[in-house]
PDB file of C-alpha atoms and ligand atoms in Angstrom:
ATOM      1  CA  MET B   1     -21.459 103.504 -11.252  1.00 89.00           C
ATOM      2  CA  ILE B   2     -22.679  99.945 -11.661  1.00 97.00           C
ATOM      3  CA  LYS B   3     -26.342 100.080 -12.633  1.00 98.00           C
ATOM      4  CA  ARG B   4     -27.062  96.612 -13.966  1.00 98.00           C
ATOM      5  CA  CYS B   5     -27.257  93.293 -12.239  1.00 98.00           C
ATOM      6  CA  LEU B   6     -27.549  90.063 -14.205  1.00 98.00           C
ATOM      7  CA  PHE B   7     -29.476  87.119 -12.771  1.00 98.00           C
ATOM      8  CA  PRO B   8     -28.836  83.813 -14.521  1.00 97.00           C
ATOM      9  CA  ALA B   9     -32.121  82.041 -13.765  1.00 94.00           C
ATOM     10  CA  ALA B  10     -32.607  79.499 -16.517  1.00 92.00           C
ATOM     11  CA  GLY B  11     -31.472  76.390 -14.586  1.00 88.00           C
ATOM     12  CA  TYR B  12     -33.895  73.562 -13.873  1.00 87.00           C
ATOM     13  CA  GLY B  13     -33.416  73.226 -10.116  1.00 87.00           C
ATOM     14  CA  THR B  14     -33.504  69.443 -10.266  1.00 90.00           C
ATOM     15  CA  ARG B  15     -32.397  69.155  -6.635  1.00 92.00           C
ATOM     16  CA  PHE B  16     -35.777  70.561  -5.646  1.00 94.00           C
ATOM     17  CA  LEU B  17     -37.984  68.274  -7.692  1.00 95.00           C
ATOM     18  CA  PRO B  18     -40.918  67.830  -7.536  1.00 95.00           C
ATOM     19  CA  ALA B  19     -41.322  71.395  -6.147  1.00 93.00           C
ATOM     20  CA  THR B  20     -39.585  72.829  -9.210  1.00 93.00           C
ATOM     21  CA  LYS B  21     -41.494  70.814 -11.783  1.00 92.00           C
ATOM     22  CA  ALA B  22     -43.798  73.699 -12.677  1.00 92.00           C
ATOM     23  CA  MET B  23     -42.210  76.467 -10.619  1.00 94.00           C
ATOM     24  CA  PRO B  24     -38.845  78.234 -11.059  1.00 95.00           C
ATOM     25  CA  LYS B  25     -36.348  77.398  -8.295  1.00 95.00           C
ATOM     26  CA  GLU B  26     -35.700  81.134  -7.945  1.00 96.00           C
ATOM     27  CA  MET B  27     -39.286  81.505  -6.697  1.00 96.00           C
ATOM     28  CA  LEU B  28     -38.837  79.109  -3.762  1.00 96.00           C
ATOM     29  CA  PRO B  29     -39.596  81.165  -0.660  1.00 97.00           C
ATOM     30  CA  VAL B  30     -37.469  81.603   2.418  1.00 97.00           C
ATOM     31  CA  MET B  31     -40.093  82.816   4.868  1.00 96.00           C
ATOM     32  CA  ALA B  32     -42.617  84.524   2.571  1.00 94.00           C
ATOM     33  CA  LYS B  33     -40.096  85.949   0.089  1.00 96.00           C
ATOM     34  CA  PRO B  34     -38.817  84.245  -3.075  1.00 97.00           C
ATOM     35  CA  LEU B  35     -35.054  83.764  -3.368  1.00 97.00           C
ATOM     36  CA  ILE B  36     -34.797  86.056  -6.377  1.00 97.00           C
ATOM     37  CA  GLN B  37     -36.426  88.922  -4.477  1.00 97.00           C
ATOM     38  CA  TYR B  38     -33.680  88.718  -1.826  1.00 97.00           C
ATOM     39  CA  GLY B  39     -31.221  88.992  -4.705  1.00 98.00           C
ATOM     40  CA  VAL B  40     -32.920  92.011  -6.267  1.00 98.00           C
ATOM     41  CA  GLU B  41     -33.024  93.720  -2.856  1.00 97.00           C
ATOM     42  CA  GLU B  42     -29.287  93.121  -2.425  1.00 97.00           C
ATOM     43  CA  ALA B  43     -28.617  94.641  -5.870  1.00 98.00           C
ATOM     44  CA  VAL B  44     -30.798  97.688  -5.125  1.00 97.00           C
ATOM     45  CA  GLU B  45     -28.994  98.204  -1.836  1.00 96.00           C
ATOM     46  CA  ALA B  46     -25.748  98.255  -3.831  1.00 97.00           C
ATOM     47  CA  GLY B  47     -27.101 101.104  -6.015  1.00 97.00           C
ATOM     48  CA  MET B  48     -28.256  99.069  -9.032  1.00 98.00           C
ATOM     49  CA  ASN B  49     -31.616  99.660 -10.682  1.00 97.00           C
ATOM     50  CA  ILE B  50     -31.628  97.618 -13.879  1.00 98.00           C
ATOM     51  CA  MET B  51     -32.221  93.935 -13.273  1.00 98.00           C
ATOM     52  CA  ALA B  52     -31.311  91.790 -16.270  1.00 98.00           C
ATOM     53  CA  ILE B  53     -32.768  88.338 -15.863  1.00 97.00           C
ATOM     54  CA  ILE B  54     -31.807  85.319 -17.970  1.00 96.00           C
ATOM     55  CA  THR B  55     -34.818  83.066 -17.962  1.00 94.00           C
ATOM     56  CA  GLY B  56     -35.859  79.931 -19.797  1.00 90.00           C
ATOM     57  CA  ARG B  57     -38.887  77.780 -20.381  1.00 88.00           C
ATOM     58  CA  GLY B  58     -41.181  77.523 -17.361  1.00 88.00           C
ATOM     59  CA  LYS B  59     -39.877  80.705 -15.728  1.00 92.00           C
ATOM     60  CA  ARG B  60     -42.755  83.097 -16.374  1.00 93.00           C
ATOM     61  CA  ALA B  61     -43.605  83.317 -12.673  1.00 95.00           C
ATOM     62  CA  ILE B  62     -40.458  85.443 -12.246  1.00 96.00           C
ATOM     63  CA  GLU B  63     -41.762  88.070 -14.678  1.00 96.00           C
ATOM     64  CA  ASP B  64     -45.177  88.050 -13.042  1.00 95.00           C
ATOM     65  CA  HIS B  65     -43.621  88.460  -9.613  1.00 96.00           C
ATOM     66  CA  PHE B  66     -41.910  91.691 -10.656  1.00 96.00           C
ATOM     67  CA  ASP B  67     -45.088  93.145 -12.091  1.00 94.00           C
ATOM     68  CA  VAL B  68     -48.328  94.499 -10.698  1.00 90.00           C
ATOM     69  CA  SER B  69     -51.134  92.024 -10.127  1.00 88.00           C
ATOM     70  CA  PHE B  70     -54.199  94.245 -10.482  1.00 88.00           C
ATOM     71  CA  GLU B  71     -56.668  91.628  -9.350  1.00 91.00           C
ATOM     72  CA  LEU B  72     -54.718  90.825  -6.220  1.00 90.00           C
ATOM     73  CA  GLU B  73     -53.996  94.489  -5.430  1.00 88.00           C
ATOM     74  CA  HIS B  74     -57.689  95.237  -5.795  1.00 90.00           C
ATOM     75  CA  GLN B  75     -58.621  92.317  -3.497  1.00 91.00           C
ATOM     76  CA  ILE B  76     -56.397  93.382  -0.616  1.00 91.00           C
ATOM     77  CA  TYR B  77     -56.667  97.171  -1.071  1.00 89.00           C
ATOM     78  CA  GLY B  78     -57.614  98.763   2.240  1.00 90.00           C
ATOM     79  CA  THR B  79     -57.406  95.466   4.173  1.00 92.00           C
ATOM     80  CA  PRO B  80     -54.875  94.694   6.953  1.00 90.00           C
ATOM     81  CA  LYS B  81     -53.012  92.493   4.464  1.00 90.00           C
ATOM     82  CA  GLU B  82     -52.075  95.363   2.193  1.00 88.00           C
ATOM     83  CA  TYR B  83     -48.707  95.852   3.896  1.00 87.00           C
ATOM     84  CA  LEU B  84     -47.626  92.383   2.676  1.00 89.00           C
ATOM     85  CA  LEU B  85     -47.154  93.747  -0.830  1.00 87.00           C
ATOM     86  CA  GLN B  86     -45.421  96.963   0.222  1.00 87.00           C
ATOM     87  CA  GLU B  87     -41.839  95.734  -0.155  1.00 89.00           C
ATOM     88  CA  ILE B  88     -42.343  94.220  -3.585  1.00 93.00           C
ATOM     89  CA  ARG B  89     -44.252  97.300  -4.793  1.00 90.00           C
ATOM     90  CA  ALA B  90     -41.383  99.529  -3.687  1.00 92.00           C
ATOM     91  CA  LEU B  91     -38.890  97.323  -5.538  1.00 94.00           C
ATOM     92  CA  ILE B  92     -40.930  97.392  -8.727  1.00 95.00           C
ATOM     93  CA  ASN B  93     -41.069 101.183  -8.557  1.00 94.00           C
ATOM     94  CA  GLN B  94     -37.323 101.489  -8.113  1.00 95.00           C
ATOM     95  CA  CYS B  95     -36.166  99.107 -10.825  1.00 96.00           C
ATOM     96  CA  THR B  96     -36.460  98.263 -14.475  1.00 97.00           C
ATOM     97  CA  PHE B  97     -36.605  94.556 -15.218  1.00 97.00           C
ATOM     98  CA  THR B  98     -35.307  93.223 -18.515  1.00 97.00           C
ATOM     99  CA  TYR B  99     -35.380  89.630 -19.710  1.00 97.00           C
ATOM    100  CA  THR B 100     -33.939  87.332 -22.275  1.00 96.00           C
ATOM    101  CA  ARG B 101     -34.075  83.558 -22.583  1.00 93.00           C
ATOM    102  CA  GLN B 102     -31.274  81.030 -22.608  1.00 91.00           C
ATOM    103  CA  ILE B 103     -32.587  78.463 -25.073  1.00 90.00           C
ATOM    104  CA  GLU B 104     -30.140  75.675 -24.243  1.00 87.00           C
ATOM    105  CA  MET B 105     -28.357  75.047 -20.931  1.00 86.00           C
ATOM    106  CA  LYS B 106     -24.717  75.426 -21.910  1.00 91.00           C
ATOM    107  CA  GLY B 107     -23.253  76.579 -18.611  1.00 93.00           C
ATOM    108  CA  LEU B 108     -22.990  79.692 -16.467  1.00 95.00           C
ATOM    109  CA  GLY B 109     -20.523  81.312 -18.871  1.00 97.00           C
ATOM    110  CA  ASP B 110     -23.019  80.902 -21.705  1.00 96.00           C
ATOM    111  CA  ALA B 111     -25.902  82.209 -19.558  1.00 96.00           C
ATOM    112  CA  ILE B 112     -23.877  85.332 -18.755  1.00 97.00           C
ATOM    113  CA  TYR B 113     -22.985  85.721 -22.432  1.00 97.00           C
ATOM    114  CA  LYS B 114     -26.687  85.665 -23.314  1.00 96.00           C
ATOM    115  CA  GLY B 115     -27.051  88.693 -21.041  1.00 96.00           C
ATOM    116  CA  ARG B 116     -24.778  90.771 -23.271  1.00 96.00           C
ATOM    117  CA  VAL B 117     -27.766  92.296 -25.099  1.00 96.00           C
ATOM    118  CA  LEU B 118     -29.191  93.454 -21.762  1.00 96.00           C
ATOM    119  CA  ILE B 119     -25.897  94.760 -20.373  1.00 97.00           C
ATOM    120  CA  GLY B 120     -24.076  96.555 -23.191  1.00 93.00           C
ATOM    121  CA  ASP B 121     -20.568  97.854 -22.739  1.00 95.00           C
ATOM    122  CA  GLU B 122     -20.318  98.616 -19.043  1.00 97.00           C
ATOM    123  CA  PRO B 123     -19.253  96.871 -15.824  1.00 98.00           C
ATOM    124  CA  PHE B 124     -22.064  94.866 -14.248  1.00 98.00           C
ATOM    125  CA  ALA B 125     -22.853  92.563 -11.364  1.00 98.00           C
ATOM    126  CA  VAL B 126     -23.903  88.912 -11.550  1.00 98.00           C
ATOM    127  CA  LEU B 127     -25.999  87.404  -8.782  1.00 98.00           C
ATOM    128  CA  LEU B 128     -26.926  83.721  -8.463  1.00 98.00           C
ATOM    129  CA  ALA B 129     -30.145  83.798  -6.482  1.00 97.00           C
ATOM    130  CA  ASP B 130     -29.720  80.371  -4.924  1.00 96.00           C
ATOM    131  CA  ASP B 131     -26.706  81.679  -3.029  1.00 97.00           C
ATOM    132  CA  LEU B 132     -28.666  83.671  -0.456  1.00 98.00           C
ATOM    133  CA  CYS B 133     -26.389  86.195   1.241  1.00 97.00           C
ATOM    134  CA  THR B 134     -26.966  88.463   4.184  1.00 96.00           C
ATOM    135  CA  ASN B 135     -24.891  90.611   6.472  1.00 95.00           C
ATOM    136  CA  GLU B 136     -26.581  91.582   9.700  1.00 89.00           C
ATOM    137  CA  ASP B 137     -23.566  93.705  10.724  1.00 86.00           C
ATOM    138  CA  GLY B 138     -23.514  96.091   7.786  1.00 90.00           C
ATOM    139  CA  ASP B 139     -23.596  96.370   4.022  1.00 95.00           C
ATOM    140  CA  GLY B 140     -24.760  93.559   1.762  1.00 96.00           C
ATOM    141  CA  ILE B 141     -22.232  91.520  -0.195  1.00 97.00           C
ATOM    142  CA  LEU B 142     -22.753  93.346  -3.508  1.00 98.00           C
ATOM    143  CA  SER B 143     -22.326  96.741  -1.797  1.00 97.00           C
ATOM    144  CA  GLN B 144     -19.035  95.539  -0.360  1.00 97.00           C
ATOM    145  CA  MET B 145     -17.955  94.347  -3.808  1.00 98.00           C
ATOM    146  CA  VAL B 146     -18.890  97.649  -5.460  1.00 98.00           C
ATOM    147  CA  ARG B 147     -16.542  99.378  -3.012  1.00 97.00           C
ATOM    148  CA  VAL B 148     -13.724  97.037  -4.016  1.00 97.00           C
ATOM    149  CA  PHE B 149     -14.543  97.609  -7.697  1.00 98.00           C
ATOM    150  CA  ASN B 150     -14.460 101.394  -7.285  1.00 97.00           C
ATOM    151  CA  LYS B 151     -10.916 101.112  -5.984  1.00 96.00           C
ATOM    152  CA  TYR B 152      -9.461  98.507  -8.383  1.00 96.00           C
ATOM    153  CA  ARG B 153     -11.712  98.826 -11.515  1.00 96.00           C
ATOM    154  CA  CYS B 154     -11.376  95.157 -12.460  1.00 97.00           C
ATOM    155  CA  SER B 155     -13.543  92.033 -12.243  1.00 98.00           C
ATOM    156  CA  ILE B 156     -14.194  90.853  -8.689  1.00 98.00           C
ATOM    157  CA  VAL B 157     -15.446  87.477  -7.449  1.00 98.00           C
ATOM    158  CA  ALA B 158     -16.775  86.843  -3.952  1.00 98.00           C
ATOM    159  CA  VAL B 159     -15.095  83.960  -2.138  1.00 98.00           C
ATOM    160  CA  GLN B 160     -15.400  82.129   1.134  1.00 97.00           C
ATOM    161  CA  GLU B 161     -13.302  79.441   2.762  1.00 96.00           C
ATOM    162  CA  VAL B 162     -14.892  76.011   2.572  1.00 96.00           C
ATOM    163  CA  PRO B 163     -13.749  72.638   3.946  1.00 96.00           C
ATOM    164  CA  MET B 164     -11.529  70.735   1.475  1.00 96.00           C
ATOM    165  CA  ASP B 165     -14.134  67.998   1.085  1.00 96.00           C
ATOM    166  CA  GLN B 166     -16.489  70.650  -0.385  1.00 95.00           C
ATOM    167  CA  VAL B 167     -14.214  72.269  -2.980  1.00 97.00           C
ATOM    168  CA  HIS B 168     -15.497  69.996  -5.769  1.00 96.00           C
ATOM    169  CA  LYS B 169     -18.783  71.946  -5.732  1.00 95.00           C
ATOM    170  CA  TYR B 170     -17.227  75.331  -6.539  1.00 96.00           C
ATOM    171  CA  GLY B 171     -14.928  77.379  -8.671  1.00 97.00           C
ATOM    172  CA  VAL B 172     -11.782  77.611  -6.537  1.00 98.00           C
ATOM    173  CA  VAL B 173      -9.215  80.425  -6.679  1.00 97.00           C
ATOM    174  CA  ALA B 174      -5.702  81.083  -5.474  1.00 96.00           C
ATOM    175  CA  GLY B 175      -3.700  84.282  -5.467  1.00 96.00           C
ATOM    176  CA  LYS B 176      -1.533  86.755  -3.627  1.00 95.00           C
ATOM    177  CA  GLU B 177      -3.194  88.639  -0.751  1.00 95.00           C
ATOM    178  CA  ILE B 178      -2.907  92.330  -1.691  1.00 95.00           C
ATOM    179  CA  ASP B 179      -4.964  93.711   1.161  1.00 94.00           C
ATOM    180  CA  GLU B 180      -7.000  92.247   4.003  1.00 93.00           C
ATOM    181  CA  GLY B 181      -9.333  89.664   2.439  1.00 95.00           C
ATOM    182  CA  LEU B 182      -8.382  90.683  -1.142  1.00 97.00           C
ATOM    183  CA  TYR B 183      -6.462  88.334  -3.432  1.00 97.00           C
ATOM    184  CA  MET B 184      -5.026  88.988  -6.871  1.00 97.00           C
ATOM    185  CA  ILE B 185      -6.006  85.781  -8.615  1.00 97.00           C
ATOM    186  CA  ASP B 186      -3.300  83.733 -10.323  1.00 96.00           C
ATOM    187  CA  ASN B 187      -5.108  80.416 -10.490  1.00 96.00           C
ATOM    188  CA  MET B 188      -8.719  79.398 -10.806  1.00 96.00           C
ATOM    189  CA  VAL B 189     -10.223  75.932 -11.305  1.00 96.00           C
ATOM    190  CA  GLU B 190     -13.859  74.951 -11.781  1.00 96.00           C
ATOM    191  CA  LYS B 191     -14.989  72.197  -9.389  1.00 96.00           C
ATOM    192  CA  PRO B 192     -11.603  70.584  -8.717  1.00 96.00           C
ATOM    193  CA  LYS B 193     -11.031  67.370  -6.779  1.00 96.00           C
ATOM    194  CA  ALA B 194      -9.717  68.091  -3.278  1.00 95.00           C
ATOM    195  CA  ASP B 195      -6.157  67.049  -4.188  1.00 94.00           C
ATOM    196  CA  GLU B 196      -6.171  69.259  -7.299  1.00 94.00           C
ATOM    197  CA  ALA B 197      -7.651  72.379  -5.697  1.00 95.00           C
ATOM    198  CA  PRO B 198      -5.321  75.384  -5.582  1.00 95.00           C
ATOM    199  CA  SER B 199      -6.777  76.444  -2.191  1.00 96.00           C
ATOM    200  CA  ASN B 200     -10.008  76.259  -0.221  1.00 96.00           C
ATOM    201  CA  LEU B 201     -11.239  79.687  -1.389  1.00 97.00           C
ATOM    202  CA  ALA B 202     -14.521  78.956  -3.154  1.00 98.00           C
ATOM    203  CA  ILE B 203     -16.360  81.338  -5.463  1.00 98.00           C
ATOM    204  CA  ILE B 204     -19.908  82.041  -4.353  1.00 97.00           C
ATOM    205  CA  GLY B 205     -22.620  83.463  -6.582  1.00 97.00           C
ATOM    206  CA  ARG B 206     -21.605  87.136  -6.663  1.00 98.00           C
ATOM    207  CA  TYR B 207     -19.445  88.665  -9.375  1.00 98.00           C
ATOM    208  CA  ILE B 208     -18.642  92.094 -10.712  1.00 98.00           C
ATOM    209  CA  LEU B 209     -17.468  91.791 -14.301  1.00 98.00           C
ATOM    210  CA  THR B 210     -15.918  94.235 -16.711  1.00 98.00           C
ATOM    211  CA  PRO B 211     -17.503  94.041 -20.184  1.00 97.00           C
ATOM    212  CA  ASP B 212     -14.397  92.616 -21.909  1.00 97.00           C
ATOM    213  CA  ILE B 213     -15.528  89.353 -20.274  1.00 97.00           C
ATOM    214  CA  PHE B 214     -17.982  88.855 -23.140  1.00 97.00           C
ATOM    215  CA  GLU B 215     -15.221  88.514 -25.738  1.00 97.00           C
ATOM    216  CA  LEU B 216     -13.316  86.220 -23.421  1.00 97.00           C
ATOM    217  CA  ILE B 217     -16.397  84.012 -23.038  1.00 97.00           C
ATOM    218  CA  GLU B 218     -16.643  83.854 -26.845  1.00 97.00           C
ATOM    219  CA  GLN B 219     -13.120  82.454 -26.903  1.00 96.00           C
ATOM    220  CA  THR B 220     -13.725  80.009 -24.034  1.00 96.00           C
ATOM    221  CA  GLU B 221     -13.922  76.339 -24.982  1.00 95.00           C
ATOM    222  CA  PRO B 222     -16.349  74.086 -23.115  1.00 95.00           C
ATOM    223  CA  GLY B 223     -14.731  73.057 -19.810  1.00 94.00           C
ATOM    224  CA  LYS B 224     -15.918  71.084 -16.798  1.00 94.00           C
ATOM    225  CA  GLY B 225     -19.045  69.080 -17.612  1.00 92.00           C
ATOM    226  CA  GLY B 226     -18.795  70.112 -21.291  1.00 94.00           C
ATOM    227  CA  GLU B 227     -20.170  73.559 -20.364  1.00 95.00           C
ATOM    228  CA  ILE B 228     -18.883  77.080 -20.967  1.00 96.00           C
ATOM    229  CA  GLN B 229     -17.560  78.034 -17.554  1.00 96.00           C
ATOM    230  CA  ILE B 230     -17.346  81.641 -16.363  1.00 97.00           C
ATOM    231  CA  THR B 231     -14.443  80.477 -14.165  1.00 97.00           C
ATOM    232  CA  ASP B 232     -12.380  79.701 -17.310  1.00 97.00           C
ATOM    233  CA  ALA B 233     -13.198  83.073 -18.918  1.00 97.00           C
ATOM    234  CA  LEU B 234     -12.225  84.816 -15.674  1.00 97.00           C
ATOM    235  CA  MET B 235      -8.920  82.922 -15.605  1.00 97.00           C
ATOM    236  CA  ALA B 236      -8.208  84.253 -19.098  1.00 97.00           C
ATOM    237  CA  GLN B 237      -9.057  87.749 -17.839  1.00 97.00           C
ATOM    238  CA  ALA B 238      -6.749  87.296 -14.831  1.00 97.00           C
ATOM    239  CA  LYS B 239      -3.873  86.311 -17.157  1.00 96.00           C
ATOM    240  CA  LYS B 240      -4.384  89.408 -19.318  1.00 94.00           C
ATOM    241  CA  GLY B 241      -4.866  91.869 -16.512  1.00 90.00           C
ATOM    242  CA  MET B 242      -6.238  91.530 -13.051  1.00 94.00           C
ATOM    243  CA  VAL B 243      -9.122  89.741 -11.326  1.00 97.00           C
ATOM    244  CA  ILE B 244      -9.635  90.047  -7.585  1.00 98.00           C
ATOM    245  CA  ALA B 245     -11.155  87.590  -5.148  1.00 98.00           C
ATOM    246  CA  TYR B 246     -12.878  89.237  -2.214  1.00 98.00           C
ATOM    247  CA  LYS B 247     -13.518  87.411   1.042  1.00 98.00           C
ATOM    248  CA  PHE B 248     -16.866  88.969   1.891  1.00 97.00           C
ATOM    249  CA  LYS B 249     -18.295  89.816   5.293  1.00 96.00           C
ATOM    250  CA  GLY B 250     -21.574  88.134   6.133  1.00 96.00           C
ATOM    251  CA  LYS B 251     -23.343  84.832   5.741  1.00 96.00           C
ATOM    252  CA  ARG B 252     -24.152  82.775   2.684  1.00 97.00           C
ATOM    253  CA  PHE B 253     -26.680  79.984   2.447  1.00 98.00           C
ATOM    254  CA  ASP B 254     -26.527  77.475  -0.380  1.00 96.00           C
ATOM    255  CA  CYS B 255     -30.239  77.478  -1.157  1.00 96.00           C
ATOM    256  CA  GLY B 256     -29.592  75.224  -4.130  1.00 94.00           C
ATOM    257  CA  SER B 257     -29.374  72.400  -1.577  1.00 94.00           C
ATOM    258  CA  ILE B 258     -32.005  71.211   0.866  1.00 95.00           C
ATOM    259  CA  ASP B 259     -29.604  71.589   3.839  1.00 96.00           C
ATOM    260  CA  GLY B 260     -28.703  75.177   2.964  1.00 97.00           C
ATOM    261  CA  PHE B 261     -32.309  76.040   2.243  1.00 97.00           C
ATOM    262  CA  VAL B 262     -33.467  74.772   5.644  1.00 97.00           C
ATOM    263  CA  GLU B 263     -30.578  76.602   7.370  1.00 98.00           C
ATOM    264  CA  ALA B 264     -31.595  79.831   5.614  1.00 98.00           C
ATOM    265  CA  THR B 265     -35.216  79.373   6.616  1.00 98.00           C
ATOM    266  CA  ASN B 266     -34.261  78.816  10.261  1.00 98.00           C
ATOM    267  CA  TYR B 267     -31.920  81.801  10.227  1.00 97.00           C
ATOM    268  CA  PHE B 268     -34.438  84.225   8.712  1.00 96.00           C
ATOM    269  CA  TYR B 269     -37.163  82.913  10.991  1.00 97.00           C
ATOM    270  CA  GLU B 270     -35.004  83.647  14.049  1.00 95.00           C
ATOM    271  CA  GLN B 271     -34.166  87.106  12.662  1.00 92.00           C
ATOM    272  CA  SER B 272     -37.842  87.921  12.157  1.00 90.00           C
ATOM    273  CA  LYS B 273     -38.658  86.756  15.689  1.00 91.00           C
ATOM    274  CA  LYS B 274     -35.948  89.073  17.040  1.00 88.00           C
ATOM    275  CA  GLN B 275     -37.354  91.995  15.023  1.00 85.00           C
ATOM    276  CA  ASN B 276     -40.894  91.303  16.242  1.00 84.00           C
ATOM    277  CA  THR B 277     -39.705  91.224  19.854  1.00 85.00           C
ATOM    278  CA  LYS B 278     -37.955  94.565  19.337  1.00 81.00           C
ATOM    279  CA  LYS B 279     -41.140  96.064  17.838  1.00 80.00           C
ATOM    280  CA  THR B 280     -43.278  94.846  20.752  1.00 80.00           C
ATOM    281  CA  GLU B 281     -40.766  96.227  23.249  1.00 81.00           C
ATOM    282  CA  LYS B 282     -40.808  99.606  21.490  1.00 77.00           C
ATOM    283  CA  LYS B 283     -44.610  99.716  21.503  1.00 75.00           C
ATOM    284  CA  SER B 284     -44.839  98.910  25.226  1.00 75.00           C
ATOM    285  CA  GLN B 285     -42.290 101.628  26.131  1.00 71.00           C
TER     286      GLN B 285
HETATM  287  C1  G1P O   1     -21.465  78.036 -10.238  1.00 58.20           C
HETATM  288  C2  G1P O   1     -20.052  78.346 -10.719  1.00 58.20           C
HETATM  289  C3  G1P O   1     -19.030  78.019  -9.625  1.00 58.20           C
HETATM  290  C4  G1P O   1     -19.397  78.760  -8.350  1.00 58.20           C
HETATM  291  C5  G1P O   1     -20.856  78.461  -7.946  1.00 58.20           C
HETATM  292  C6  G1P O   1     -21.300  79.336  -6.783  1.00 58.20           C
HETATM  293  O1  G1P O   1     -21.602  76.649 -10.077  1.00 58.20           O
HETATM  294  O2  G1P O   1     -19.783  77.593 -11.885  1.00 58.20           O
HETATM  295  O3  G1P O   1     -17.734  78.399 -10.039  1.00 58.20           O
HETATM  296  O4  G1P O   1     -18.518  78.382  -7.314  1.00 58.20           O
HETATM  297  O5  G1P O   1     -21.763  78.711  -9.038  1.00 58.20           O
HETATM  298  O6  G1P O   1     -22.566  78.992  -6.332  1.00 58.20           O
HETATM  299  P1  G1P O   1     -23.050  75.919  -9.931  1.00 58.20           P
HETATM  300  O7  G1P O   1     -23.363  75.961  -8.450  1.00 58.20           O
HETATM  301  O8  G1P O   1     -24.005  76.708 -10.759  1.00 58.20           O
HETATM  302  O9  G1P O   1     -22.830  74.527 -10.422  1.00 58.20           O
END
């Protein structure tokens, strides 16, 4: 059983300045819900109940969000607005939240390594909250990945096909297809140029990692951008054993960019309109 989900959330979110000057980028809302709450909900749906969050300076709002606000609760108690806090209350009751800080930004690999104290010696998930994922036709992305993990018991990365002129933004993988949408990785490059990319299969912010990854990160030299890259540690893991890329079912919005963020907002707005119409139809029946 995978119980823990790690959320690297120490990054500055410079693409959203000035909004992120005093506010964590993970707290930017799509509709009325912060990005990180969508992530926690996805992890809970996949059976996880310990949320391990890597924070940094200026990120206290995340801790406050996953806590009770007595003053606020008291204010809206018994009013028609009380239902607005129902979802977040339910989440808080279902999960334990643990935190540690990444003092210096040394890359995603380093952020994950900092989570070792919160994870211990068991397989765990990693979720990057600015990749907002949803699957209106069934299980969430992490649930799908847990199923793959239960069968293969190795690290899994979620991938999607992207146009070649976009590969430089991602970790890119190549491998042999071993089942529909499942690839045994034999090559992996962090943010390659289009003509150096091994394929157009891009890693998106969902991983399931086996705990030997921590020792591999320790041995990983700084890579692209002078940072410790999880992609490089995973390549080492793939060489030693097996790492699988999983082409997930559903949608993913890059909420680390303005375009993706606006697309996500439009999408969730349309979804909520559809749900409201359904509710009104039900009531009038
Ligand atoms: C990170 C990873 C990259 C991955 C991406 C997914 O990059 O390093 O391999 O494809 O997340 O969102 P970042 O977007 O943090 O630069």
